[in-house]
mmCIF file of C-alpha atoms and ligand atoms in Angstrom:
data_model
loop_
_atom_site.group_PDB
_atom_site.id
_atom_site.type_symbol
_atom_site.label_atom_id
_atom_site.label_comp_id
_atom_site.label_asym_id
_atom_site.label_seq_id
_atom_site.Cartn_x
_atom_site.Cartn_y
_atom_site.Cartn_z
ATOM 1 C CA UNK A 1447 -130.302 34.197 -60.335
ATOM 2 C CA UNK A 1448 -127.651 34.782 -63.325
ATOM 3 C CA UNK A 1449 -125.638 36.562 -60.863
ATOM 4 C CA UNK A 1450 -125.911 33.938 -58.388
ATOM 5 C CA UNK A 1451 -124.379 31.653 -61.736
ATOM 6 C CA UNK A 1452 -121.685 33.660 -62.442
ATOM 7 C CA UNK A 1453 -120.304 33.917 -58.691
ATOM 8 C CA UNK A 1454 -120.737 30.503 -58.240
ATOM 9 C CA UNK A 1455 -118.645 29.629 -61.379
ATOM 10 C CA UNK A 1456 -116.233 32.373 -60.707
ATOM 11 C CA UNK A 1457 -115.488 30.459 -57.322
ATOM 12 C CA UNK A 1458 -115.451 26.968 -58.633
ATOM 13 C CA UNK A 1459 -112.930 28.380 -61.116
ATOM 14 C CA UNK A 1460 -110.909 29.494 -58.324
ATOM 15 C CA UNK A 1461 -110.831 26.641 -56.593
ATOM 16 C CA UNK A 1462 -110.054 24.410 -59.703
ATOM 17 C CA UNK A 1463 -106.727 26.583 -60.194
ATOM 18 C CA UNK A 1464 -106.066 26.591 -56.478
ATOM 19 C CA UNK A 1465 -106.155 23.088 -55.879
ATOM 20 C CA UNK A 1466 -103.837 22.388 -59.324
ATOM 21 C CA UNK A 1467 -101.198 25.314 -58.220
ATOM 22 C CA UNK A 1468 -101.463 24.657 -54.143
ATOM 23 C CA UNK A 1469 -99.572 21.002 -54.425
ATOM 24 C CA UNK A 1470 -96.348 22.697 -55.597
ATOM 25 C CA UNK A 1471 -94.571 20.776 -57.994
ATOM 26 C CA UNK A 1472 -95.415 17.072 -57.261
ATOM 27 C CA UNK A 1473 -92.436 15.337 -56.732
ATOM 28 C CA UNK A 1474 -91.797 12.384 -59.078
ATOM 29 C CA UNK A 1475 -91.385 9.257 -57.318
ATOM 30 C CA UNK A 1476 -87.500 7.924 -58.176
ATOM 31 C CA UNK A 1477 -87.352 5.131 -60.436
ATOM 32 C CA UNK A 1478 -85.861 2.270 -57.833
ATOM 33 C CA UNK A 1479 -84.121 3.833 -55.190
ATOM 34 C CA UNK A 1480 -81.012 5.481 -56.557
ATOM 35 C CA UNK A 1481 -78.304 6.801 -53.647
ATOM 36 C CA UNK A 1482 -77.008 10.086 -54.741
ATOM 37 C CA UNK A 1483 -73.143 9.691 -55.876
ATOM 38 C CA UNK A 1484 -70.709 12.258 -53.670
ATOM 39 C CA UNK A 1485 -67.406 13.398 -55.616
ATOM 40 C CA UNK A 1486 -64.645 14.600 -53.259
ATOM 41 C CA UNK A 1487 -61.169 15.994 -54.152
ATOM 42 C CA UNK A 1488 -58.224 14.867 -52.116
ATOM 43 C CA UNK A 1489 -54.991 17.347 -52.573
ATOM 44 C CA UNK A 1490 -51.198 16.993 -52.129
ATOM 45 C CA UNK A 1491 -48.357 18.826 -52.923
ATOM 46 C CA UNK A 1492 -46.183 16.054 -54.627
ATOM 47 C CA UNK A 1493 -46.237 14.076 -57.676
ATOM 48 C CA UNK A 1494 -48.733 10.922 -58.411
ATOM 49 C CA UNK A 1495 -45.500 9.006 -58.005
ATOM 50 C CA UNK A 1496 -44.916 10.363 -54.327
ATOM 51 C CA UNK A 1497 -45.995 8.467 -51.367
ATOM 52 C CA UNK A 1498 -48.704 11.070 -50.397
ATOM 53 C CA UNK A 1499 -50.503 11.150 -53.421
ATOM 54 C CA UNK A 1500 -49.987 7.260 -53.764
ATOM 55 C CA UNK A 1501 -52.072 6.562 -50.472
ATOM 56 C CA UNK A 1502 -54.311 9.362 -51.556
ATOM 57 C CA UNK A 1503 -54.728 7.249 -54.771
ATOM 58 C CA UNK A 1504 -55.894 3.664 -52.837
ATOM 59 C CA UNK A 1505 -57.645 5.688 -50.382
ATOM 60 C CA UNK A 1506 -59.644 6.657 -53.267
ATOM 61 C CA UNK A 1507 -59.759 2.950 -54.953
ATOM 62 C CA UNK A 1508 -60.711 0.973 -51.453
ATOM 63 C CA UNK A 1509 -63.715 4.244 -50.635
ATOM 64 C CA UNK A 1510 -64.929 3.749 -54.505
ATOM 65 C CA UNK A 1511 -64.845 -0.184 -54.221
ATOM 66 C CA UNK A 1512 -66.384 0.031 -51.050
ATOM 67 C CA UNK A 1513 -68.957 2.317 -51.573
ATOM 68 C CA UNK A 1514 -69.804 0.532 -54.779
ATOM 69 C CA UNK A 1515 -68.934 3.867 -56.625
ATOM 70 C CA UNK A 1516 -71.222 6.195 -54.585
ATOM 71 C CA UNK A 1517 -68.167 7.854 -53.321
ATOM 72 C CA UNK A 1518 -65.836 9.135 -55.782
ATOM 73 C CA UNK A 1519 -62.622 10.965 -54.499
ATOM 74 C CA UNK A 1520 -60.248 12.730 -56.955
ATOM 75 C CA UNK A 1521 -56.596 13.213 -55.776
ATOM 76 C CA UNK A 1522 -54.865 15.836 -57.231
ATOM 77 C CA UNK A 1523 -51.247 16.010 -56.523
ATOM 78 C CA UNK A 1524 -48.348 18.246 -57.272
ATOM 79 C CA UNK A 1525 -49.993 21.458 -56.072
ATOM 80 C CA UNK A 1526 -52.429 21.614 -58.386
ATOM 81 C CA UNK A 1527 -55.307 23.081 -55.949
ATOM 82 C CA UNK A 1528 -53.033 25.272 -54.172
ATOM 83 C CA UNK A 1529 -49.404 27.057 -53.727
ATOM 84 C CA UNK A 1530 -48.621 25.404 -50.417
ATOM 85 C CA UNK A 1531 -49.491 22.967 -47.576
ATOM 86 C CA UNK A 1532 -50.937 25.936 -45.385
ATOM 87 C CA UNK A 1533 -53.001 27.052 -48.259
ATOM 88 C CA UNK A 1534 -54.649 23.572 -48.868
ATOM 89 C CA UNK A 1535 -55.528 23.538 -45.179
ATOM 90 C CA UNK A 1536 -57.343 27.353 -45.327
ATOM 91 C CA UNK A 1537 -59.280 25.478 -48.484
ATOM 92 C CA UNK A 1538 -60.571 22.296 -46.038
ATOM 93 C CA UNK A 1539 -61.452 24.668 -43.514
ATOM 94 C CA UNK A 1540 -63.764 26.943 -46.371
ATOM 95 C CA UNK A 1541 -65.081 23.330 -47.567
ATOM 96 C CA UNK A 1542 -63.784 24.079 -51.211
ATOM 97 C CA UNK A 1543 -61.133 21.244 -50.661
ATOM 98 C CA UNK A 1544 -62.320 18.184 -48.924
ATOM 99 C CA UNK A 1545 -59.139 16.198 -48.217
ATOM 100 C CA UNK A 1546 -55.416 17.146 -48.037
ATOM 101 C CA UNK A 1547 -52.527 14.435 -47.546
ATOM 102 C CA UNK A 1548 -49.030 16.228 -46.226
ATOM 103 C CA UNK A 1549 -46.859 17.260 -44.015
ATOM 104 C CA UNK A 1550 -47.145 18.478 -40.393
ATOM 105 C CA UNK A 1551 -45.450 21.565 -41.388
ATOM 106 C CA UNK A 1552 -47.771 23.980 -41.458
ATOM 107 C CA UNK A 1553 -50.522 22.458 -39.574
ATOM 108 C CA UNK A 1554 -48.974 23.624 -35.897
ATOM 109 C CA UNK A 1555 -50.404 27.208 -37.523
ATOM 110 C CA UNK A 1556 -53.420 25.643 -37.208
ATOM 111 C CA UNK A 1557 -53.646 23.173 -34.273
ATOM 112 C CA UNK A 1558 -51.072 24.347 -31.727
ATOM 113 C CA UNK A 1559 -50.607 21.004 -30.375
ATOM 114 C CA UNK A 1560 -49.418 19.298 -33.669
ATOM 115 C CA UNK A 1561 -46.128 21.528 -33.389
ATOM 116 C CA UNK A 1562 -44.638 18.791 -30.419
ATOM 117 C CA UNK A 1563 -43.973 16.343 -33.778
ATOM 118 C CA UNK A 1564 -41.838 18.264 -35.722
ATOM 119 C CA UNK A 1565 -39.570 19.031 -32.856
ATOM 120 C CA UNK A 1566 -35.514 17.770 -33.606
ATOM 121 C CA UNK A 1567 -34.523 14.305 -33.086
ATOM 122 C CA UNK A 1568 -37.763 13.677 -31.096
ATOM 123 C CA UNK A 1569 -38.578 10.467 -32.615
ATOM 124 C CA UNK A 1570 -35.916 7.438 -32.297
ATOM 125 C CA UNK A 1571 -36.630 5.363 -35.278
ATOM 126 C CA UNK A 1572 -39.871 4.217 -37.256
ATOM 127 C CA UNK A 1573 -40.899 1.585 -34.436
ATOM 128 C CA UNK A 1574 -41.059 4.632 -31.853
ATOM 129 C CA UNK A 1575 -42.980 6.738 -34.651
ATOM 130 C CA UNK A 1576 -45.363 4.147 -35.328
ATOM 131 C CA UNK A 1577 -45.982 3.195 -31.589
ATOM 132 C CA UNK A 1578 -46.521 6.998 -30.638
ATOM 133 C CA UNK A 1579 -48.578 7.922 -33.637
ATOM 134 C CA UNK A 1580 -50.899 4.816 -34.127
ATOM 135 C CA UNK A 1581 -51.498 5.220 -29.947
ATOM 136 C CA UNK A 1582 -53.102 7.629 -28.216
ATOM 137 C CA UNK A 1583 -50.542 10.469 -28.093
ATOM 138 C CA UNK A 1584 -51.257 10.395 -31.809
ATOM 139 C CA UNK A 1585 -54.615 9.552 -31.530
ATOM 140 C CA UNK A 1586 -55.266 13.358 -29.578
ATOM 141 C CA UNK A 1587 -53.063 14.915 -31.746
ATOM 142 C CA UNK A 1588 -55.426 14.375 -34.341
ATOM 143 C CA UNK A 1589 -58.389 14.718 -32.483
ATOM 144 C CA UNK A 1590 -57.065 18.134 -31.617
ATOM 145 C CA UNK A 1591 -57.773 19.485 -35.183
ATOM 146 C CA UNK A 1592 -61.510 19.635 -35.018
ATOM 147 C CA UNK A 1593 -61.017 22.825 -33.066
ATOM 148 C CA UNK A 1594 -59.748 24.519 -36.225
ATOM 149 C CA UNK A 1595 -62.411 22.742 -38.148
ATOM 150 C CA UNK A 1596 -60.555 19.950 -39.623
ATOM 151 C CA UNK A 1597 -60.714 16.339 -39.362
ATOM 152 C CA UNK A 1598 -57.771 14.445 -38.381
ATOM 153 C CA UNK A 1599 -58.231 10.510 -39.753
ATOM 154 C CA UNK A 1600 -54.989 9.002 -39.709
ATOM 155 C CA UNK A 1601 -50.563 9.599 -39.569
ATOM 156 C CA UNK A 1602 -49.483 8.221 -43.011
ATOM 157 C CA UNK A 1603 -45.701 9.525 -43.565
ATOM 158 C CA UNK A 1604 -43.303 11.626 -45.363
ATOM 159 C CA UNK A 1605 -40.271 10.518 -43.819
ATOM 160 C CA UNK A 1606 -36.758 11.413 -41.882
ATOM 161 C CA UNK A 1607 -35.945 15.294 -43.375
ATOM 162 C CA UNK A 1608 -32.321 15.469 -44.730
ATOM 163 C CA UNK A 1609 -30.201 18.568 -45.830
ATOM 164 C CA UNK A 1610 -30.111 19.051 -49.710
ATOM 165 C CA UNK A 1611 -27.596 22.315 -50.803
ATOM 166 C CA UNK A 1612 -26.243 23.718 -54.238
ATOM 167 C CA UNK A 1613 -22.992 24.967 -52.675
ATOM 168 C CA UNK A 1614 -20.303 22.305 -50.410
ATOM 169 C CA UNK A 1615 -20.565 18.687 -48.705
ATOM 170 C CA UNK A 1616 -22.186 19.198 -45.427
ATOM 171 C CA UNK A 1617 -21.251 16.856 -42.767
ATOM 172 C CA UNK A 1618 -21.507 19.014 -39.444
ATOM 173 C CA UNK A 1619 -23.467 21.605 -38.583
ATOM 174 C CA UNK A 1620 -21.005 24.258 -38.575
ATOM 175 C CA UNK A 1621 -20.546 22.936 -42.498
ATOM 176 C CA UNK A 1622 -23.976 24.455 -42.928
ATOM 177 C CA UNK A 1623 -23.429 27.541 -40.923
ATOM 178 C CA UNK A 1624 -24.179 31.284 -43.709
ATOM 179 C CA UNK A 1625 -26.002 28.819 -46.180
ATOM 180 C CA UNK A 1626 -29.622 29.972 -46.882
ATOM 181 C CA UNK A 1627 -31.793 27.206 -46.406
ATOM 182 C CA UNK A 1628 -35.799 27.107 -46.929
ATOM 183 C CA UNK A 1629 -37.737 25.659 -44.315
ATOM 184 C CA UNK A 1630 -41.042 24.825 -43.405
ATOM 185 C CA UNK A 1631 -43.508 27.682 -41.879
ATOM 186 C CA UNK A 1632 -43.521 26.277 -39.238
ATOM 187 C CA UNK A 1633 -41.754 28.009 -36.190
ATOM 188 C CA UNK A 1634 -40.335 25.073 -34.481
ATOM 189 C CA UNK A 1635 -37.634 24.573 -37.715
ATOM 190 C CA UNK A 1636 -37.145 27.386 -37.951
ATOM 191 C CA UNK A 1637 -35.787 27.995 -34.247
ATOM 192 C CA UNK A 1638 -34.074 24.430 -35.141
ATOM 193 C CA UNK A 1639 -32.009 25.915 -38.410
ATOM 194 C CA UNK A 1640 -31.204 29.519 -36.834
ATOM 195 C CA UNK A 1641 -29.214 27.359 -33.813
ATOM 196 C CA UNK A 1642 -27.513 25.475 -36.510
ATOM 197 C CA UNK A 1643 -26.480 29.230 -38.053
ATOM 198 C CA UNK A 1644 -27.985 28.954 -41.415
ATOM 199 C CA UNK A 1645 -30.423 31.717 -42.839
ATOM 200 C CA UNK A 1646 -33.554 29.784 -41.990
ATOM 201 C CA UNK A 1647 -36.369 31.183 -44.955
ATOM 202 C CA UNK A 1648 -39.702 29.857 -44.439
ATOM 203 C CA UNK A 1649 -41.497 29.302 -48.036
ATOM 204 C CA UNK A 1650 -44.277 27.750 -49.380
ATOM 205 C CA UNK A 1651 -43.541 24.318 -51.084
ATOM 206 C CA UNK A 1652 -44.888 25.308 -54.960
ATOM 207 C CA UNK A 1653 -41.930 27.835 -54.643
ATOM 208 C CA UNK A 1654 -38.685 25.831 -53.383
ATOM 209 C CA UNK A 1655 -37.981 24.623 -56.584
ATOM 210 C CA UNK A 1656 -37.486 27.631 -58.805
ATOM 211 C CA UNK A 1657 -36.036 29.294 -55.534
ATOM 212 C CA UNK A 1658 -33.350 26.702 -55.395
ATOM 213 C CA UNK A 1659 -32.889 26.722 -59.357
ATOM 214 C CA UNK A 1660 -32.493 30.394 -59.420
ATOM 215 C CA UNK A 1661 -30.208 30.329 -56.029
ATOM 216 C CA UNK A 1662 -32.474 32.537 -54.179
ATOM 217 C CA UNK A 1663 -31.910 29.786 -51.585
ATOM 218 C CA UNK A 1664 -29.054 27.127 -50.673
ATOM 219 C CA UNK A 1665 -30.734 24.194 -49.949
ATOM 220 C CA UNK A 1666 -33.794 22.956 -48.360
ATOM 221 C CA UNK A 1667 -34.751 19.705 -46.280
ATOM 222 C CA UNK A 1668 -36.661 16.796 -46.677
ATOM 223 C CA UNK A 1669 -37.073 13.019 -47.164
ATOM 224 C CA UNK A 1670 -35.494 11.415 -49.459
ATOM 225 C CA UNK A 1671 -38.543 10.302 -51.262
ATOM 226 C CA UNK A 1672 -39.790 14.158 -51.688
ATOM 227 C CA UNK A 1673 -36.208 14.874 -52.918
ATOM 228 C CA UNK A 1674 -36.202 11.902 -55.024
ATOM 229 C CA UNK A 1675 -39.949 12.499 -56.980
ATOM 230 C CA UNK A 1676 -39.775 16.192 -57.050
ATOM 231 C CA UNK A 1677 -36.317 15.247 -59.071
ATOM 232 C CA UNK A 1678 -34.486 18.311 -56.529
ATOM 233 C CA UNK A 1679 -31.156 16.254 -57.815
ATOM 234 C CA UNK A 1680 -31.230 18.685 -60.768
ATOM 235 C CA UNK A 1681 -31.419 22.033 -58.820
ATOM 236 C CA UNK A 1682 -29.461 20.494 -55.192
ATOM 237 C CA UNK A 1683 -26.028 18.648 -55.383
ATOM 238 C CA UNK A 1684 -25.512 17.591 -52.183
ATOM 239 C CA UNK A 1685 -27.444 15.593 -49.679
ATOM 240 C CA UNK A 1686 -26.202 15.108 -46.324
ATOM 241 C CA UNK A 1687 -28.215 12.258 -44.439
ATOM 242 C CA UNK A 1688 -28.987 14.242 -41.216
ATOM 243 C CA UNK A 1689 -32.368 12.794 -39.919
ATOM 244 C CA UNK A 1690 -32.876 15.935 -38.127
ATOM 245 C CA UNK A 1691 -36.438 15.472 -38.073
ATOM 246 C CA UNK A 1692 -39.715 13.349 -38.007
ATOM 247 C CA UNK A 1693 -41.895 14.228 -40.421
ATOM 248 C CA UNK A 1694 -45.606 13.198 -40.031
ATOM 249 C CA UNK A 1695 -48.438 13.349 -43.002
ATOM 250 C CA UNK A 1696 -51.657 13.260 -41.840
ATOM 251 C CA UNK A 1697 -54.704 12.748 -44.139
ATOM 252 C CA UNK A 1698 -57.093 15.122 -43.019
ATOM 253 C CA UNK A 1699 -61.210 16.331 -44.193
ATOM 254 C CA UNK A 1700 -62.490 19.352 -44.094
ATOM 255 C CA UNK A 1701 -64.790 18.989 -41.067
ATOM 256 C CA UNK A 1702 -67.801 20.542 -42.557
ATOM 257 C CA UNK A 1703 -67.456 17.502 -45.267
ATOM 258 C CA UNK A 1704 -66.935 14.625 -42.618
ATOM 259 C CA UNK A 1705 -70.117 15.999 -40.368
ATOM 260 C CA UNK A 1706 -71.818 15.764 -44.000
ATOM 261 C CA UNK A 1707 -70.996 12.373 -44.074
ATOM 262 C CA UNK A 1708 -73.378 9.625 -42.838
ATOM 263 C CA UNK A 1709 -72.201 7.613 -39.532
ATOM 264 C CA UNK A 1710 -71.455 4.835 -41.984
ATOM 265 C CA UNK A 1711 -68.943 6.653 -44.445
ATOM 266 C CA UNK A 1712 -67.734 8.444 -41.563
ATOM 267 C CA UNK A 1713 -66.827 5.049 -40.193
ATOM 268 C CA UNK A 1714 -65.613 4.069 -43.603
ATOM 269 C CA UNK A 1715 -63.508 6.803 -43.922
ATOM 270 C CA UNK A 1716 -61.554 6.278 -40.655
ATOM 271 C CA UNK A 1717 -61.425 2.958 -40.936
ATOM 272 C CA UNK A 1718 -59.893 3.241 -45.006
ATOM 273 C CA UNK A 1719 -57.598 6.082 -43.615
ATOM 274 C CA UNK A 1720 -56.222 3.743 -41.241
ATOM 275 C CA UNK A 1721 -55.756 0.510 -42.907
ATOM 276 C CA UNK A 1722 -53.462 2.637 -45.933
ATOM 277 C CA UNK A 1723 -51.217 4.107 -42.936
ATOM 278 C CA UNK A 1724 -48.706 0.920 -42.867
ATOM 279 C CA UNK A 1725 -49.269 0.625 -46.486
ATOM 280 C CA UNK A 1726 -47.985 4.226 -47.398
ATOM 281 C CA UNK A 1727 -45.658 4.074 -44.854
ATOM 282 C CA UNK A 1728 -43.811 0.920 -46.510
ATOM 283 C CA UNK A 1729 -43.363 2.909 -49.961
ATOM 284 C CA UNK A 1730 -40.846 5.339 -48.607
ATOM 285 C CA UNK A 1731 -39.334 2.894 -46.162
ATOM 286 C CA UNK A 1732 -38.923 -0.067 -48.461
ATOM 287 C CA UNK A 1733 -37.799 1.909 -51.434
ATOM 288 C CA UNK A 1734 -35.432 4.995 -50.055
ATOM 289 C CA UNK A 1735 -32.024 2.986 -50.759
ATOM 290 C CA UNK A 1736 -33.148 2.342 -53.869
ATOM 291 C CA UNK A 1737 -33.972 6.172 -54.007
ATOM 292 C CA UNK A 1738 -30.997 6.747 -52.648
ATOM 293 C CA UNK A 1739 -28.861 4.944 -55.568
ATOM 294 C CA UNK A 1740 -30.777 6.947 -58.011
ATOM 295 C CA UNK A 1741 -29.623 10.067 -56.684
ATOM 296 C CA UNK A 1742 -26.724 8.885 -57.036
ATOM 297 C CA UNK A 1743 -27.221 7.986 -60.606
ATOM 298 C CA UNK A 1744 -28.180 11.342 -61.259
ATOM 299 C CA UNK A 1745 -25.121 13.525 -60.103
ATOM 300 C CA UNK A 1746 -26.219 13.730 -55.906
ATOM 301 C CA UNK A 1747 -22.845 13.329 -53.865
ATOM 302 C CA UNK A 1748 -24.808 11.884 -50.449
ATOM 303 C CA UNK A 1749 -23.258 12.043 -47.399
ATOM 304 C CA UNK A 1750 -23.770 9.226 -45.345
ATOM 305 C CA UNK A 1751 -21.831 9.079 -42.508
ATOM 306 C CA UNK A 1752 -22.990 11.936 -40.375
ATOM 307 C CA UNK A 1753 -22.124 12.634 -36.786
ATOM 308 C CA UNK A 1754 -26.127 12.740 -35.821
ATOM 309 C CA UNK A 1755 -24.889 13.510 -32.213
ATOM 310 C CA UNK A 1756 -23.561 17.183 -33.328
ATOM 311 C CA UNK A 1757 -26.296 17.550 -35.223
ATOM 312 C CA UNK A 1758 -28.850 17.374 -32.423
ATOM 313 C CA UNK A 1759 -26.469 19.229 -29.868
ATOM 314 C CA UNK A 1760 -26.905 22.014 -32.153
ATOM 315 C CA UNK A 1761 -30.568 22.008 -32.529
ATOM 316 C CA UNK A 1762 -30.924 21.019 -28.710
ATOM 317 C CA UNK A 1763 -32.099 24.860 -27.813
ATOM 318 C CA UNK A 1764 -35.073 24.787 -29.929
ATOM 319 C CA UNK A 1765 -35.753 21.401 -28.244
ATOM 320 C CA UNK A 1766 -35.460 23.015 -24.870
ATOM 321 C CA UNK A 1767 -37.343 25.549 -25.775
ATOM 322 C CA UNK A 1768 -40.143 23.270 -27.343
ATOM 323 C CA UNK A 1769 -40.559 21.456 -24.718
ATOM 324 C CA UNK A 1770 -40.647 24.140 -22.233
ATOM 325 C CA UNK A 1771 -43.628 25.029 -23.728
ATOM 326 C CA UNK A 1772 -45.529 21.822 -24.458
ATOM 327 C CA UNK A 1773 -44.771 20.826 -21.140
ATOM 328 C CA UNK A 1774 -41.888 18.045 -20.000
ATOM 329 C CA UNK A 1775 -44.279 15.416 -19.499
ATOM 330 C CA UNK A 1776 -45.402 15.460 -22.932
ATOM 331 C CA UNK A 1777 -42.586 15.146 -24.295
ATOM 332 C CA UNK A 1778 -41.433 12.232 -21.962
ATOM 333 C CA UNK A 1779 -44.600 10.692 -23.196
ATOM 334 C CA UNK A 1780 -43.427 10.321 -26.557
ATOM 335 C CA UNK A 1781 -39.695 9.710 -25.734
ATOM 336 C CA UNK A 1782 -40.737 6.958 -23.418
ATOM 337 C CA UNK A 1783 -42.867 4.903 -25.522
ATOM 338 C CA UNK A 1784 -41.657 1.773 -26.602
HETATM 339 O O1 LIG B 3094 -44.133 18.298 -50.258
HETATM 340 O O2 LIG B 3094 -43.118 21.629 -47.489
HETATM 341 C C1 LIG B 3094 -42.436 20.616 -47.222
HETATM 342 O O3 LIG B 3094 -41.203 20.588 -47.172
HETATM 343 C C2 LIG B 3094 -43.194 19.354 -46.912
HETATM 344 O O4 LIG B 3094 -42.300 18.306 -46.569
HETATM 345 C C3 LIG B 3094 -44.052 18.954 -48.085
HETATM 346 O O5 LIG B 3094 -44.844 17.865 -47.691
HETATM 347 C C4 LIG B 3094 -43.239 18.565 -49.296
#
């Protein structure tokens, strides 16, 4: 009988711990339903006062204000998550940066297809850029990233590249022939600046400053608004107004961080991304004379009057060759849209 006792309590012991550890640990119900904030860092290579990191920055605001603060996005400008444009793009595509705002440059490295943009004297003015990129030639473009795991949202801009150099006035291209002049990685420019006859170097963007302040290079290109906030007046003297190219600045997610997102923010997102393209657009439009005189100001001898027509005779292989390989009617797509 006593041994019958001591079993029996010996089980009911057992079962009192099992039933106590067996629940795991009970989840406590959440006071009031309380959404889970998401902070997401948005990177670009040029200064909070740049048009990139200035859309980045009301992206941001309008997402927060929508979102009621749920969504918080960061921007970090001026390099400050990575060396280079290229490198910011490997980071969306490992998920440890979650949005980037820049140029097209690099991102043909990534998305073959994106290349056709940056092509010489492709786009005819702002209308023509706006009609092609805001439509669907654009539209695909963008659409074409998810294949290197990256979400395209929207164009926003960096401008018309122009010809900065430490050493003469450049007016034609064969003013520009010997100098050394940085360019983008990006392999269509640099076909583009070799026909010119300069010594096209391809280098990240964290570098071209100390490069040109230490003359390891001649000059570089870019808008006038990137020349302008990244004060390249103290390192470049001249800047010659060529135009030569279109340059694009997509925002872009890392995909793995838009497929986290619910259909809603997704939605959200695209919708935000769009509405600040015209906004960020008019920054650099509105305000590059004005940029322009303050170069000026500060020492820049700008050549104005350039004949644009030499200029794109002389890039007009690497155009050929371009659009050999994206295919003619491509390229009459976007040179026929009005
Ligand atoms: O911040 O690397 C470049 O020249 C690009 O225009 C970049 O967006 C400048």
């Amino acid at each position: 009988m006593r041994r019958r006792m001591t079993i029996f309590a010996v089980l009911a012991a057992i079962l009192l711990l099992a039933a106590a550890g067996c629940g795991g640990k009970k989840e406590q119900a959440p006071a009031g339903k309380q959404e889970s904030k998401l902070q997401l860092k948005i990177a670009t290579m040029t200064p909070a006062n740049h048009m990139y990191s200035q859309g980045a920055q009301r992206f941001a605001d309008l997402i927060k204000e929508r979102t009621n603060g749920r969504i918080e996005i960061t921007v970090y400008p001026d390099g400050q998550l990575g060396k280079g444009e290229r490198e910011l793009l490997e980071a969306l595509q490992q998920g440890t940066v979650d949005l980037y705002v820049g140029s097209t440059g690099p991102v043909g490295g990534f998305s073959p297809s994106m290349l056709i943009v940056d092509i010489p004297f492709l786009f005819r003015d702002y209308n023509h850029v706006d009609k092609v990129l805001d439509g669907p030639i654009g539209r695909q473009l963008l659409d074409d990233l998810e294949k290197a795991n990256l979400k395209g949202l929207a164009f926003w801009e960096n401008g018309f590249r122009n010809l900065t150099n430490s050493k003469k006035p450049v007016k034609t291209p064969g003013d520009a022939s010997g100098l050394k002049i940085r360019t983008m990685e990006n392999k269509v420019h640099i076909t583009a600046w070799k026909e010119v006859g300069v010594i096209a170097t391809p280098m990240a963007w964290a570098e071209v400053y100390g490069a040109l302040q230490q003359k390891v290079v001649d000059g570089q290109e870019n808008p006038v608004a990137v020349v302008h906030s990244s004060k390249l007046y103290e390192v470049q003297k001249y800047l010659s107004m060529t135009q030569h190219v279109y340059s694009p600045a997509p925002i872009i997610m890392s995909l793995k961080k838009w497929q986290a997102l619910s259909k809603e923010d997704q939605d959200l997102f695209m919708k935000t991304a769009l509405e600040v393209a015209p906004w960020q657009r008019k920054l650099g439009r509105d305000n590059e004379q004005k940029m322009l005189a303050e170069l000026e100001q500060k020492g820049m001898v700008v050549i104005k009057d350039i004949d644009k027509a030499a200029w794109q005779k002389a890039m007009q292989p690497a155009f050929d060759e371009f659009s050999k390989q994206f295919g003619k009617e491509k390229i009459d797509a976007i040179l026929n849209t009005k």
